[in-house]
Structure formats: structure tokens, C-alpha cells
JSON list of N, CA, C and O in Angstrom, two decimals:
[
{"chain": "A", "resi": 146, "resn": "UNK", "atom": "N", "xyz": [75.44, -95.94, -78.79]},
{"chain": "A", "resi": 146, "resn": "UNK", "atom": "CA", "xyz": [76.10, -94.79, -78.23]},
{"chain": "A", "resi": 146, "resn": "UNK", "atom": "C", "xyz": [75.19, -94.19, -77.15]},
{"chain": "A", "resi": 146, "resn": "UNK", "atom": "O", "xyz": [74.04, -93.81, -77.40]},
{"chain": "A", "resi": 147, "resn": "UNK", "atom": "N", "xyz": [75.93, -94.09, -75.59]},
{"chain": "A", "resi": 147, "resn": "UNK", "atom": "CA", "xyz": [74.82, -93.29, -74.86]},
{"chain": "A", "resi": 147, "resn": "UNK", "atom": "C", "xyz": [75.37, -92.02, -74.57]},
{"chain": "A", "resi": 147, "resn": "UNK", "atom": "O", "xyz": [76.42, -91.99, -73.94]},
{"chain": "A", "resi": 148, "resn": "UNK", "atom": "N", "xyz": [74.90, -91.12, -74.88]},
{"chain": "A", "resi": 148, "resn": "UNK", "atom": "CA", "xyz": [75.04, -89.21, -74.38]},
{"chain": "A", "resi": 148, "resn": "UNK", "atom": "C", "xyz": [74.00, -88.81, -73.46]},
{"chain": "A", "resi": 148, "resn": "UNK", "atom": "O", "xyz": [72.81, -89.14, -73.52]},
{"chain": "A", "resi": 149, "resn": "UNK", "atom": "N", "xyz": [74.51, -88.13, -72.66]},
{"chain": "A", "resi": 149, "resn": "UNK", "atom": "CA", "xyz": [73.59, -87.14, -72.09]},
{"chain": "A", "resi": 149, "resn": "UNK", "atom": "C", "xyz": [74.11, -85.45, -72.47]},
{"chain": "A", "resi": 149, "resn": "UNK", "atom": "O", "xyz": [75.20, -84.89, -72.43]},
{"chain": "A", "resi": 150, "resn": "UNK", "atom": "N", "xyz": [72.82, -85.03, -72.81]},
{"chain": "A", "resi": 150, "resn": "UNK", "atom": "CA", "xyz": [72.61, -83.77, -73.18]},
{"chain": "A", "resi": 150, "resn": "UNK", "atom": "C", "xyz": [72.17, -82.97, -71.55]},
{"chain": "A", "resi": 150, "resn": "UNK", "atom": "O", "xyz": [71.84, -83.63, -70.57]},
{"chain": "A", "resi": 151, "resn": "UNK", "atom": "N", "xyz": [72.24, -81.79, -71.56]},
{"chain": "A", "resi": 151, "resn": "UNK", "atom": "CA", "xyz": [71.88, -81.26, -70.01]},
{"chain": "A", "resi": 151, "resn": "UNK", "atom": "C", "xyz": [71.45, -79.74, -70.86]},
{"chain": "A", "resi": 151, "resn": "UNK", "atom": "O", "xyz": [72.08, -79.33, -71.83]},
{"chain": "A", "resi": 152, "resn": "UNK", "atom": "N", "xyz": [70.79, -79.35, -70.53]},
{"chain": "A", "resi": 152, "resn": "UNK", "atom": "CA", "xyz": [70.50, -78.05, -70.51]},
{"chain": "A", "resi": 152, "resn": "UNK", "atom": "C", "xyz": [69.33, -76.85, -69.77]},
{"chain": "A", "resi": 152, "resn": "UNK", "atom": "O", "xyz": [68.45, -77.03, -68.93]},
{"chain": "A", "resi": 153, "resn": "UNK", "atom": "N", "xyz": [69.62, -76.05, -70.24]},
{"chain": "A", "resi": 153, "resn": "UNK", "atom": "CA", "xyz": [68.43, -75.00, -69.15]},
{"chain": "A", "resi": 153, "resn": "UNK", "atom": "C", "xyz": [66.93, -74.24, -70.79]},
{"chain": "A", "resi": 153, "resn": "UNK", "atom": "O", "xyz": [66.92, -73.79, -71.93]},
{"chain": "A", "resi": 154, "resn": "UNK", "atom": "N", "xyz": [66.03, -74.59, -69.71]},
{"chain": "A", "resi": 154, "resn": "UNK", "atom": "CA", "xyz": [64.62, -74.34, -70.79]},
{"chain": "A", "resi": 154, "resn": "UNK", "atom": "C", "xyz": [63.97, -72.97, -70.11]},
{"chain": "A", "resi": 154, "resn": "UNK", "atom": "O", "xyz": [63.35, -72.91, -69.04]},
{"chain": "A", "resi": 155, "resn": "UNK", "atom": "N", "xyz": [64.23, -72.06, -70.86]},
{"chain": "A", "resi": 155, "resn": "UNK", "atom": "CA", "xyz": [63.76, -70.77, -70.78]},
{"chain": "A", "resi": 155, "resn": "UNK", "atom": "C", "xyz": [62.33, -70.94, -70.45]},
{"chain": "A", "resi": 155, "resn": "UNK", "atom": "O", "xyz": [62.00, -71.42, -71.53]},
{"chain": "A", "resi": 156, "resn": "UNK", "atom": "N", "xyz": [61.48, -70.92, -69.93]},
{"chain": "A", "resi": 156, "resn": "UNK", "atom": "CA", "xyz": [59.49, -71.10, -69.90]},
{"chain": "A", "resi": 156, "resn": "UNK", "atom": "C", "xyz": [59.35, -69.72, -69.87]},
{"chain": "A", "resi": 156, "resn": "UNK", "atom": "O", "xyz": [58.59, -69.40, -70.79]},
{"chain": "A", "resi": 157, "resn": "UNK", "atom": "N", "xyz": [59.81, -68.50, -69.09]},
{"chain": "A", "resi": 157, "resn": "UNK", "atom": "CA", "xyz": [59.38, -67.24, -69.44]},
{"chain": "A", "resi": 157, "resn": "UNK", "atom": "C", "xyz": [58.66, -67.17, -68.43]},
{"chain": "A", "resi": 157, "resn": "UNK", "atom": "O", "xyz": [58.58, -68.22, -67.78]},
{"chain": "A", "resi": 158, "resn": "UNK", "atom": "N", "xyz": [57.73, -65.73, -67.82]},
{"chain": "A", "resi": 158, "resn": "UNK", "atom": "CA", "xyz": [57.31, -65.07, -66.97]},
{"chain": "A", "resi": 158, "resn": "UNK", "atom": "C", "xyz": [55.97, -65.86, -66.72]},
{"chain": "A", "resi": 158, "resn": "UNK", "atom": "O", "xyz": [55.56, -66.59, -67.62]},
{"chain": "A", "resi": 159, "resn": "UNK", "atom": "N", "xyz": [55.17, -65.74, -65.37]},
{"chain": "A", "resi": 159, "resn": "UNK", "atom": "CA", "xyz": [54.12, -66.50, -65.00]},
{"chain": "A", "resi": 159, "resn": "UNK", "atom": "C", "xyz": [53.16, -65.70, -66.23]},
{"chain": "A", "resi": 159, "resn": "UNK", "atom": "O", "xyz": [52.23, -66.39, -66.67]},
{"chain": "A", "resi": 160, "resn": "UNK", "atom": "N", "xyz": [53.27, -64.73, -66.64]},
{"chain": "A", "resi": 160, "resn": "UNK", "atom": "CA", "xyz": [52.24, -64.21, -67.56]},
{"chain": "A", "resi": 160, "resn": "UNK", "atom": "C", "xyz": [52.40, -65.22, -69.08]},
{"chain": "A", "resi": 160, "resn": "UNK", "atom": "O", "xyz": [51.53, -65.13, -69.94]},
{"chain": "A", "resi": 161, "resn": "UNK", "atom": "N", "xyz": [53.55, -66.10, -69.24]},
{"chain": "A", "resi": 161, "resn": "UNK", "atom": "CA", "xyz": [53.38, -66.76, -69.92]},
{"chain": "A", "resi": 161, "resn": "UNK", "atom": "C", "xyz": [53.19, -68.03, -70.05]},
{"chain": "A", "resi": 161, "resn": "UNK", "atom": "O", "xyz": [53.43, -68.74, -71.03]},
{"chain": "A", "resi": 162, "resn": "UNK", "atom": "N", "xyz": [52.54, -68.46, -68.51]},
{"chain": "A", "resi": 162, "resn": "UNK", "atom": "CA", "xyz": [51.96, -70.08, -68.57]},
{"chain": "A", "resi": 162, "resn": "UNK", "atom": "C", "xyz": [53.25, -71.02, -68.55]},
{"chain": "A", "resi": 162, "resn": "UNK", "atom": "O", "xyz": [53.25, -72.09, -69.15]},
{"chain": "A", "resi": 163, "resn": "UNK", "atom": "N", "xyz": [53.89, -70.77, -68.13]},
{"chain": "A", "resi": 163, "resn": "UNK", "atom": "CA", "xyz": [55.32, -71.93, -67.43]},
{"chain": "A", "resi": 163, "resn": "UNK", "atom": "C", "xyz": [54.85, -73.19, -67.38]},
{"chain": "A", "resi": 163, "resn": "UNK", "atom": "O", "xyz": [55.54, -74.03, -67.96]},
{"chain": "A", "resi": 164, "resn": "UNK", "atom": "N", "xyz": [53.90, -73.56, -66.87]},
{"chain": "A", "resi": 164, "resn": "UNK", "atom": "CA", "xyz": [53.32, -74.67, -66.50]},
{"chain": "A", "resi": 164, "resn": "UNK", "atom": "C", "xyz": [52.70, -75.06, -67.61]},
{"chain": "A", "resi": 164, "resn": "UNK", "atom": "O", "xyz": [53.24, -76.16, -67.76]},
{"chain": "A", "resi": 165, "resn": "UNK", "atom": "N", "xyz": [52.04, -74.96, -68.40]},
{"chain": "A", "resi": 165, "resn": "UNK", "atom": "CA", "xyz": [51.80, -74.68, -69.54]},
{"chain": "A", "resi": 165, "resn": "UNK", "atom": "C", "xyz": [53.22, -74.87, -71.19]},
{"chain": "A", "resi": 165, "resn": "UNK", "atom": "O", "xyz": [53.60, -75.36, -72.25]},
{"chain": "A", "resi": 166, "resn": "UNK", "atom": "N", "xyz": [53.25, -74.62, -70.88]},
{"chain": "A", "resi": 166, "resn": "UNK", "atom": "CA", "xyz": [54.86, -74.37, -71.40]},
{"chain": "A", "resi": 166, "resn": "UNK", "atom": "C", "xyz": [55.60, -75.91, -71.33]},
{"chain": "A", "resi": 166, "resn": "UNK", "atom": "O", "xyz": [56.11, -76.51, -72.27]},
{"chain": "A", "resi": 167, "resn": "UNK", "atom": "N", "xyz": [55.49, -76.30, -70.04]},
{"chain": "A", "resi": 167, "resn": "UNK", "atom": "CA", "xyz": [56.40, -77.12, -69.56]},
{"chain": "A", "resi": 167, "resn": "UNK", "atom": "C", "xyz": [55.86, -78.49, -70.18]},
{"chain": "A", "resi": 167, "resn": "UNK", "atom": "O", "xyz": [56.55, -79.38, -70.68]},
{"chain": "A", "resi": 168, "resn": "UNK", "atom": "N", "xyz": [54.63, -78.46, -70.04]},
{"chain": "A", "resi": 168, "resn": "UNK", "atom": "CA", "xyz": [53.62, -80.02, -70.15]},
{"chain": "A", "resi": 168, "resn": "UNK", "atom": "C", "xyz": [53.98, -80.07, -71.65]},
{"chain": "A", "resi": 168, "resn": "UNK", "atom": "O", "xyz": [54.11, -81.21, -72.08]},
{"chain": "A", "resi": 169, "resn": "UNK", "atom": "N", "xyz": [54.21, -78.91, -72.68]},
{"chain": "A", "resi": 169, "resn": "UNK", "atom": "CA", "xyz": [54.17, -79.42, -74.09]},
{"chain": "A", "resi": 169, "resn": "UNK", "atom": "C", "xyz": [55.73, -80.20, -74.46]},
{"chain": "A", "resi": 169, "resn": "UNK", "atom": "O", "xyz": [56.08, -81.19, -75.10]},
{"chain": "A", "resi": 170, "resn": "UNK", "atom": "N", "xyz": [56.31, -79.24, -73.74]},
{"chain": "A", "resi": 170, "resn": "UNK", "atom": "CA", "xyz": [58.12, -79.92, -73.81]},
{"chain": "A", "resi": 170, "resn": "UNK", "atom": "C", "xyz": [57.77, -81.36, -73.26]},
{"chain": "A", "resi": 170, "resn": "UNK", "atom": "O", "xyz": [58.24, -82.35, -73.82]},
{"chain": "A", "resi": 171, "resn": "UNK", "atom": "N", "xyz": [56.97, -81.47, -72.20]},
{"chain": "A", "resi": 171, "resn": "UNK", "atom": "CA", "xyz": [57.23, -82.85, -72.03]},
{"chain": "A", "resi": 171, "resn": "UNK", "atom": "C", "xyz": [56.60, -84.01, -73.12]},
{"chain": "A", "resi": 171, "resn": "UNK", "atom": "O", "xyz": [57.29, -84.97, -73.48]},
{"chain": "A", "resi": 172, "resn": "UNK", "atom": "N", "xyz": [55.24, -83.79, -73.57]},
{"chain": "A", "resi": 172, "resn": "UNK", "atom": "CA", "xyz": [54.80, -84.22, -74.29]},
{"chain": "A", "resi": 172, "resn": "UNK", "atom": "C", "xyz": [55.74, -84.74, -75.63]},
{"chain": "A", "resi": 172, "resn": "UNK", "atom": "O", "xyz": [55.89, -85.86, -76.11]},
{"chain": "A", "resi": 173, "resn": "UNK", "atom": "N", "xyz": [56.35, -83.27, -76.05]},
{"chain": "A", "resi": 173, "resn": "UNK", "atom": "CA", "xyz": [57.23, -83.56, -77.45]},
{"chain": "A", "resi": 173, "resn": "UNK", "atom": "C", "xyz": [58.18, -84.54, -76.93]},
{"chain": "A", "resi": 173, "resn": "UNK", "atom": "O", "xyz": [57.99, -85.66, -77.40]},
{"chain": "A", "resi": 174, "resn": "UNK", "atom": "N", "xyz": [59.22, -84.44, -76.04]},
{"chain": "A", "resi": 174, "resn": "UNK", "atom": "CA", "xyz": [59.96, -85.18, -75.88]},
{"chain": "A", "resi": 174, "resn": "UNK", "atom": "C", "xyz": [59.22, -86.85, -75.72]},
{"chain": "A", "resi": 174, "resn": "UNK", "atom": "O", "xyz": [59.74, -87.61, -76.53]},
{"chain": "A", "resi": 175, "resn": "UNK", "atom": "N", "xyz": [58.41, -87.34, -75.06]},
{"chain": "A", "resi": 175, "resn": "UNK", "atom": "CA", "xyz": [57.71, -88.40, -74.61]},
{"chain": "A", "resi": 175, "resn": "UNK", "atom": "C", "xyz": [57.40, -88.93, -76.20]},
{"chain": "A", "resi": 175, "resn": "UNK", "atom": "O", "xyz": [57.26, -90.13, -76.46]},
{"chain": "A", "resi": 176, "resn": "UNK", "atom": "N", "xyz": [57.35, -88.12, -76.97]},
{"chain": "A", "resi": 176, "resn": "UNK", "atom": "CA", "xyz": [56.70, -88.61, -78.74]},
{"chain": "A", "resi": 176, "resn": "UNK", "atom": "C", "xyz": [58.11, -89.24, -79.12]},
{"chain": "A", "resi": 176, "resn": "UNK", "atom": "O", "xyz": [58.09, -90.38, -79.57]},
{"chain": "A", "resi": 177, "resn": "UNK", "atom": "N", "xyz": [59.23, -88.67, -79.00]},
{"chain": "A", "resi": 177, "resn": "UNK", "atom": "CA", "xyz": [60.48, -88.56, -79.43]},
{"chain": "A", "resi": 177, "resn": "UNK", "atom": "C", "xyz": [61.13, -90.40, -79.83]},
{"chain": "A", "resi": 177, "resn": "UNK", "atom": "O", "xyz": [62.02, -90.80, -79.08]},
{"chain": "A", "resi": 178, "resn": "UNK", "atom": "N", "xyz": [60.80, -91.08, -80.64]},
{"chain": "A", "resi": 178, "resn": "UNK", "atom": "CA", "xyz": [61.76, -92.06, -80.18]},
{"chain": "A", "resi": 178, "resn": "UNK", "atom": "C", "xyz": [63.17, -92.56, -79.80]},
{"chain": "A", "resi": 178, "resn": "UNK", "atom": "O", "xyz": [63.65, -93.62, -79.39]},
{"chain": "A", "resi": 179, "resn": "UNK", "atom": "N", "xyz": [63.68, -91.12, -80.17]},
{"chain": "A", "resi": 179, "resn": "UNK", "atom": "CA", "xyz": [65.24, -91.27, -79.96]},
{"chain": "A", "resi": 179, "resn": "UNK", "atom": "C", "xyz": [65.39, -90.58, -78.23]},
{"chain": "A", "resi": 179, "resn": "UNK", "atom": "O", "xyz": [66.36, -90.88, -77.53]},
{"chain": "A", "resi": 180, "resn": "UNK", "atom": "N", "xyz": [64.66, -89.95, -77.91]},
{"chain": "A", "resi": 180, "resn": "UNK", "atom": "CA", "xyz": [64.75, -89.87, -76.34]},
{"chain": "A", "resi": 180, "resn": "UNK", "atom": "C", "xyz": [64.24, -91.16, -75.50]},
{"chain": "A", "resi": 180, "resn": "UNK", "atom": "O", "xyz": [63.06, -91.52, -75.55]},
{"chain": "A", "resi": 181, "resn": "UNK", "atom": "N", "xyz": [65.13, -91.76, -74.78]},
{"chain": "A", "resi": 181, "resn": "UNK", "atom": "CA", "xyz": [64.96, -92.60, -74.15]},
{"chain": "A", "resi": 181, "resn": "UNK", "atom": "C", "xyz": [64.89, -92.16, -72.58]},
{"chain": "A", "resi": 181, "resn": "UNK", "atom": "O", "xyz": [64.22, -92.87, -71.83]},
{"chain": "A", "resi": 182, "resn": "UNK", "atom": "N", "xyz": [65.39, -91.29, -72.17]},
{"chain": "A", "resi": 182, "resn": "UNK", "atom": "CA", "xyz": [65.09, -90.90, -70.85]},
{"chain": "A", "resi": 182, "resn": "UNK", "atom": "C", "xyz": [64.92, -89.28, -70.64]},
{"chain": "A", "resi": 182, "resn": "UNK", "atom": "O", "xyz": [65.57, -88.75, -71.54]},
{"chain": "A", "resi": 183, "resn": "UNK", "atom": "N", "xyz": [64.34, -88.37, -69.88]},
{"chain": "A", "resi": 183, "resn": "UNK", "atom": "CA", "xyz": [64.76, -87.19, -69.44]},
{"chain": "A", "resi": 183, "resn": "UNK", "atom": "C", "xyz": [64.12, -86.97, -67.90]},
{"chain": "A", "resi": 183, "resn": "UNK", "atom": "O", "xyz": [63.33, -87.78, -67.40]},
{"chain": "A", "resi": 184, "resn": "UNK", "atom": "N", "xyz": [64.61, -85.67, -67.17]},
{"chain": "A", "resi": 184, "resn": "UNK", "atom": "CA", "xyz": [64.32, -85.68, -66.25]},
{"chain": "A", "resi": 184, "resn": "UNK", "atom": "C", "xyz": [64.82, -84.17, -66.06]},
{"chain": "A", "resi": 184, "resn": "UNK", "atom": "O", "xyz": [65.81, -83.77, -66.67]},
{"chain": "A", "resi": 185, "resn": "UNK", "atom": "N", "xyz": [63.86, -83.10, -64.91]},
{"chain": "A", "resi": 185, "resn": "UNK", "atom": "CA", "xyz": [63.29, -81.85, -65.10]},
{"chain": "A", "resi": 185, "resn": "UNK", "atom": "C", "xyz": [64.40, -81.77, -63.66]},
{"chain": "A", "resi": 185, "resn": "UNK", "atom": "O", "xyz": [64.81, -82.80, -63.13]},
{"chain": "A", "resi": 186, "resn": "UNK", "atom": "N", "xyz": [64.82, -80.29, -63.14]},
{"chain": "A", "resi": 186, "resn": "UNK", "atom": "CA", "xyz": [65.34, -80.10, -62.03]},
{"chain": "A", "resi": 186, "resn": "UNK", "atom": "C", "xyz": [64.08, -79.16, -61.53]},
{"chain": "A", "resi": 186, "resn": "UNK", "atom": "O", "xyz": [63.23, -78.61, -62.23]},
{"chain": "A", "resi": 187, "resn": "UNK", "atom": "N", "xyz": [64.19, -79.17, -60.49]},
{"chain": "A", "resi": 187, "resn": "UNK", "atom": "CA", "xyz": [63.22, -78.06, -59.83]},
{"chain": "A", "resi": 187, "resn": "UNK", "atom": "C", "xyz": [63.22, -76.33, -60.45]},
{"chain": "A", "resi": 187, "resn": "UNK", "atom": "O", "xyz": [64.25, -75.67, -60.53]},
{"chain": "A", "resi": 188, "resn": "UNK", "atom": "N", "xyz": [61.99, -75.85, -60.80]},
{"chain": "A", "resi": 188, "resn": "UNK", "atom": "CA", "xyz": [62.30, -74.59, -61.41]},
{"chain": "A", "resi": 188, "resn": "UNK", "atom": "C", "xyz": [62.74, -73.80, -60.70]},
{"chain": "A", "resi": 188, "resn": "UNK", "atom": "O", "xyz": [62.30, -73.77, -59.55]},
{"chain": "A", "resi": 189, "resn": "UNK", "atom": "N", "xyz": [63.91, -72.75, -61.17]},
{"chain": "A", "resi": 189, "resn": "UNK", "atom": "CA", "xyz": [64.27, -71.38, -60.82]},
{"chain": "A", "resi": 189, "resn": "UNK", "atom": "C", "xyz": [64.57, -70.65, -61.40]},
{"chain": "A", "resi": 189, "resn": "UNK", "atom": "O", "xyz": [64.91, -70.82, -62.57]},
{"chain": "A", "resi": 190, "resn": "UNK", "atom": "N", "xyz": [64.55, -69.47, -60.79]},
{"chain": "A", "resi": 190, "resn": "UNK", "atom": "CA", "xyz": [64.48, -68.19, -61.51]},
{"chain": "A", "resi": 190, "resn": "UNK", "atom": "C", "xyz": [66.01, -68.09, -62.20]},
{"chain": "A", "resi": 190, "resn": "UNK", "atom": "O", "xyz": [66.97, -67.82, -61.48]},
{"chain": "A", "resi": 191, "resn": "UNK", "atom": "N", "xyz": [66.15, -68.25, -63.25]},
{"chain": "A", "resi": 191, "resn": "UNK", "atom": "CA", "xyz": [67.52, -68.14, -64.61]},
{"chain": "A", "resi": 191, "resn": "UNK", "atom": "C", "xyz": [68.15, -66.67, -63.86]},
{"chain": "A", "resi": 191, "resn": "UNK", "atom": "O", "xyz": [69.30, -66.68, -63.43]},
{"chain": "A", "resi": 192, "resn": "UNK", "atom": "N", "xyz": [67.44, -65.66, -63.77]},
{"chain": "A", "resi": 192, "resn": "UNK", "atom": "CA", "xyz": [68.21, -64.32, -63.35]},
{"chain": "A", "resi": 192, "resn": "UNK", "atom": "C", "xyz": [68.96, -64.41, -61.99]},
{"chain": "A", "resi": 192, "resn": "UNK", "atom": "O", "xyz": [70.18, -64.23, -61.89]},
{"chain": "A", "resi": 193, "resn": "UNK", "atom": "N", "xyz": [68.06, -64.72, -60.86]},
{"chain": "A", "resi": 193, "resn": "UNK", "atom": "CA", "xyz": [67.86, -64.52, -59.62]},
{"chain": "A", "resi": 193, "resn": "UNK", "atom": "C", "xyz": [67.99, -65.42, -58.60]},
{"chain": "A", "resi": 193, "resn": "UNK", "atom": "O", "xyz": [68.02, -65.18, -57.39]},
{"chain": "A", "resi": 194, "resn": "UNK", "atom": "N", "xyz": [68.07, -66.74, -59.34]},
{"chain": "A", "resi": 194, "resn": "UNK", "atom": "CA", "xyz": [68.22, -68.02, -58.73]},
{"chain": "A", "resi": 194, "resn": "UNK", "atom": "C", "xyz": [67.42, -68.23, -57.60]},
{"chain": "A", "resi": 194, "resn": "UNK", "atom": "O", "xyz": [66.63, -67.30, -57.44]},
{"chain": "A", "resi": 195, "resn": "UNK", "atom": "N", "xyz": [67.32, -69.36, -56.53]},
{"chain": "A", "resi": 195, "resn": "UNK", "atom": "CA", "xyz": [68.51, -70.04, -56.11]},
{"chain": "A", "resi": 195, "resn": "UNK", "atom": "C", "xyz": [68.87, -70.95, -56.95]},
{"chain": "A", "resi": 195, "resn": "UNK", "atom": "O", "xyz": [68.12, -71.85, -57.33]},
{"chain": "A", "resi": 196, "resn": "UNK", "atom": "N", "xyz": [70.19, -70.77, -57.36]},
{"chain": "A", "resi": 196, "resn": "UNK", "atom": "CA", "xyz": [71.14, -71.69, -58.63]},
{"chain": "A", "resi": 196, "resn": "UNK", "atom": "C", "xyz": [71.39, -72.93, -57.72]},
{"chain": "A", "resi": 196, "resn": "UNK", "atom": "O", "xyz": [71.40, -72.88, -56.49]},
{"chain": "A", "resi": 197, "resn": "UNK", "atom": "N", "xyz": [71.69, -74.59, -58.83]},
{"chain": "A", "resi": 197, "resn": "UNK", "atom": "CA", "xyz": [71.89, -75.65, -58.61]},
{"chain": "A", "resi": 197, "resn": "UNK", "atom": "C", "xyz": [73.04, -75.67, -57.81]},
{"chain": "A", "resi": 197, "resn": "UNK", "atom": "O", "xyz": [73.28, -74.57, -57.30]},
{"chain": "A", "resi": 198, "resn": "UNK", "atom": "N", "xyz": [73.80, -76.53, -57.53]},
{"chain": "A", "resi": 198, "resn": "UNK", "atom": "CA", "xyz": [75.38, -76.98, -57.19]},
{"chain": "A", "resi": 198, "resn": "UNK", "atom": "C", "xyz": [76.14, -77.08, -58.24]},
{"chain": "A", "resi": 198, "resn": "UNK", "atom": "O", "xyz": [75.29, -77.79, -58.76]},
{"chain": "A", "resi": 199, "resn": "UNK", "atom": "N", "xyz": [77.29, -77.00, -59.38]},
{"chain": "A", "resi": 199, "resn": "UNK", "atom": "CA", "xyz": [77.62, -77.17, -59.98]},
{"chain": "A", "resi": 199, "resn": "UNK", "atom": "C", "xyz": [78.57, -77.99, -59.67]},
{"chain": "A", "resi": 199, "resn": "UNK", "atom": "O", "xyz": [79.28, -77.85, -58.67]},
{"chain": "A", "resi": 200, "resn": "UNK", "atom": "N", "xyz": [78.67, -78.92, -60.48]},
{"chain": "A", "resi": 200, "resn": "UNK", "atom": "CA", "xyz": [79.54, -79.82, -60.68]},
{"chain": "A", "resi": 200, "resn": "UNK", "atom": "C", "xyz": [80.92, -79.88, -61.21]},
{"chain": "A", "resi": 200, "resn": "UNK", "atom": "O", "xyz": [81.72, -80.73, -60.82]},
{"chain": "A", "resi": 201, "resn": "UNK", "atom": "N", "xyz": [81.20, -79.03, -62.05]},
{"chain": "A", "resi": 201, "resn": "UNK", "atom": "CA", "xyz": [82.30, -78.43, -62.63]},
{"chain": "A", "resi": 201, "resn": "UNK", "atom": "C", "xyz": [82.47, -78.81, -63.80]},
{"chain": "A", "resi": 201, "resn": "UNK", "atom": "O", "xyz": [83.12, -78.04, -64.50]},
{"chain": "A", "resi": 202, "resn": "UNK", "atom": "N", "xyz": [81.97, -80.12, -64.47]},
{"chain": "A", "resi": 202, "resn": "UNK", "atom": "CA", "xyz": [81.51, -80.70, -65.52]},
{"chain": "A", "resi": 202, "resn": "UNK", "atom": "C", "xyz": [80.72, -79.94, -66.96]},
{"chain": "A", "resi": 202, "resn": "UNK", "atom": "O", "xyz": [80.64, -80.63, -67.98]},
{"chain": "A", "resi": 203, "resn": "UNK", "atom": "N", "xyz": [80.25, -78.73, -66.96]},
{"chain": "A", "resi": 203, "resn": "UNK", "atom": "CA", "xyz": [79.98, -77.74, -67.86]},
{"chain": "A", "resi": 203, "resn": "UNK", "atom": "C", "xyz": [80.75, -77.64, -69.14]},
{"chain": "A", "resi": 203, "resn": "UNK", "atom": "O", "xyz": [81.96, -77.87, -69.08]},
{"chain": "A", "resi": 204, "resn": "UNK", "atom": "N", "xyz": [80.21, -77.34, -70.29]},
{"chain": "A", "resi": 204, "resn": "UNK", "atom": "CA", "xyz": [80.94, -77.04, -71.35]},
{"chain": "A", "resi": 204, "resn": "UNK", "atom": "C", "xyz": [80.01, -75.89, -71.77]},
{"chain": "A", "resi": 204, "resn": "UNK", "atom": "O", "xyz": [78.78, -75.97, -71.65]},
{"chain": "A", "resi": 205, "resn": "UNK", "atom": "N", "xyz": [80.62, -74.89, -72.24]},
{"chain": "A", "resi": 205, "resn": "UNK", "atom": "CA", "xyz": [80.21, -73.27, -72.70]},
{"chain": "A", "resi": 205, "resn": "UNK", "atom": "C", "xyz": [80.31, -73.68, -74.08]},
{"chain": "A", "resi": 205, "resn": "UNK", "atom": "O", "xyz": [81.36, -74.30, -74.26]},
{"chain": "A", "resi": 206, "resn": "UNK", "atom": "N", "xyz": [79.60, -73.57, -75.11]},
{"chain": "A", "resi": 206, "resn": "UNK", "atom": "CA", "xyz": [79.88, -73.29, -76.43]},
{"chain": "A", "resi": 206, "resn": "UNK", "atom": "C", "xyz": [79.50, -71.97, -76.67]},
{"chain": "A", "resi": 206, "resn": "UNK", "atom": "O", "xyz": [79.65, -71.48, -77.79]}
]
């Protein structure tokens, strides 16, 4: 079965090491054997954007 999952990763304010933050998500995932691929979009600001293109493809739960 192949899925792709998509989502947005909160890292929080530069006072909380984003970069920092980011390297451990990658790490965990990289341990993961059931992740076979992922891939990061360029960071932006969640409030304030500049937001992606949307695709229209979204599901809200």
C-alpha cells in the first residue's frame, strides 16, 4: 500500500531553536522503518506566511 501523508510541523519561535527542532524530526523519521521517503517545504511563517500554492487536494479533519 503506498500513502502519502502531508502535513504542517509547528517548530515555534526563533527563541525556540527551529533549526534545532527540525534536525530531531528529521533524525526520528530517518530511524523510522516504515518511512520510506519524506521531504521538507521551505519554512514559513504558519501566521503570516508567504503561504504555498494550494492545490485544492486538502482534507480538513
Amino acid at each position: 500500500m503506498n500513502e502519502t501523508i502531508e502535513g504542517i510541523i509547528q517548530l515555534g519561535t526563533v527563541a525556540k531553536q527551529p533549526e534545532q527542532r527540525l534536525e530531531r524530526i528529521t533524525d526520528w523519521l530517518k530511524a523510522r522503518p516504515d518511512v520510506l521517503h519524506f521531504q521538507f517545504s521551505p519554512r514559513f511563517d504558519g501566521w503570516n506566511g508567504p503561504f504555498l500554492v494550494s492545490d485544492g487536494q486538502e482534507n480538513n479533519f
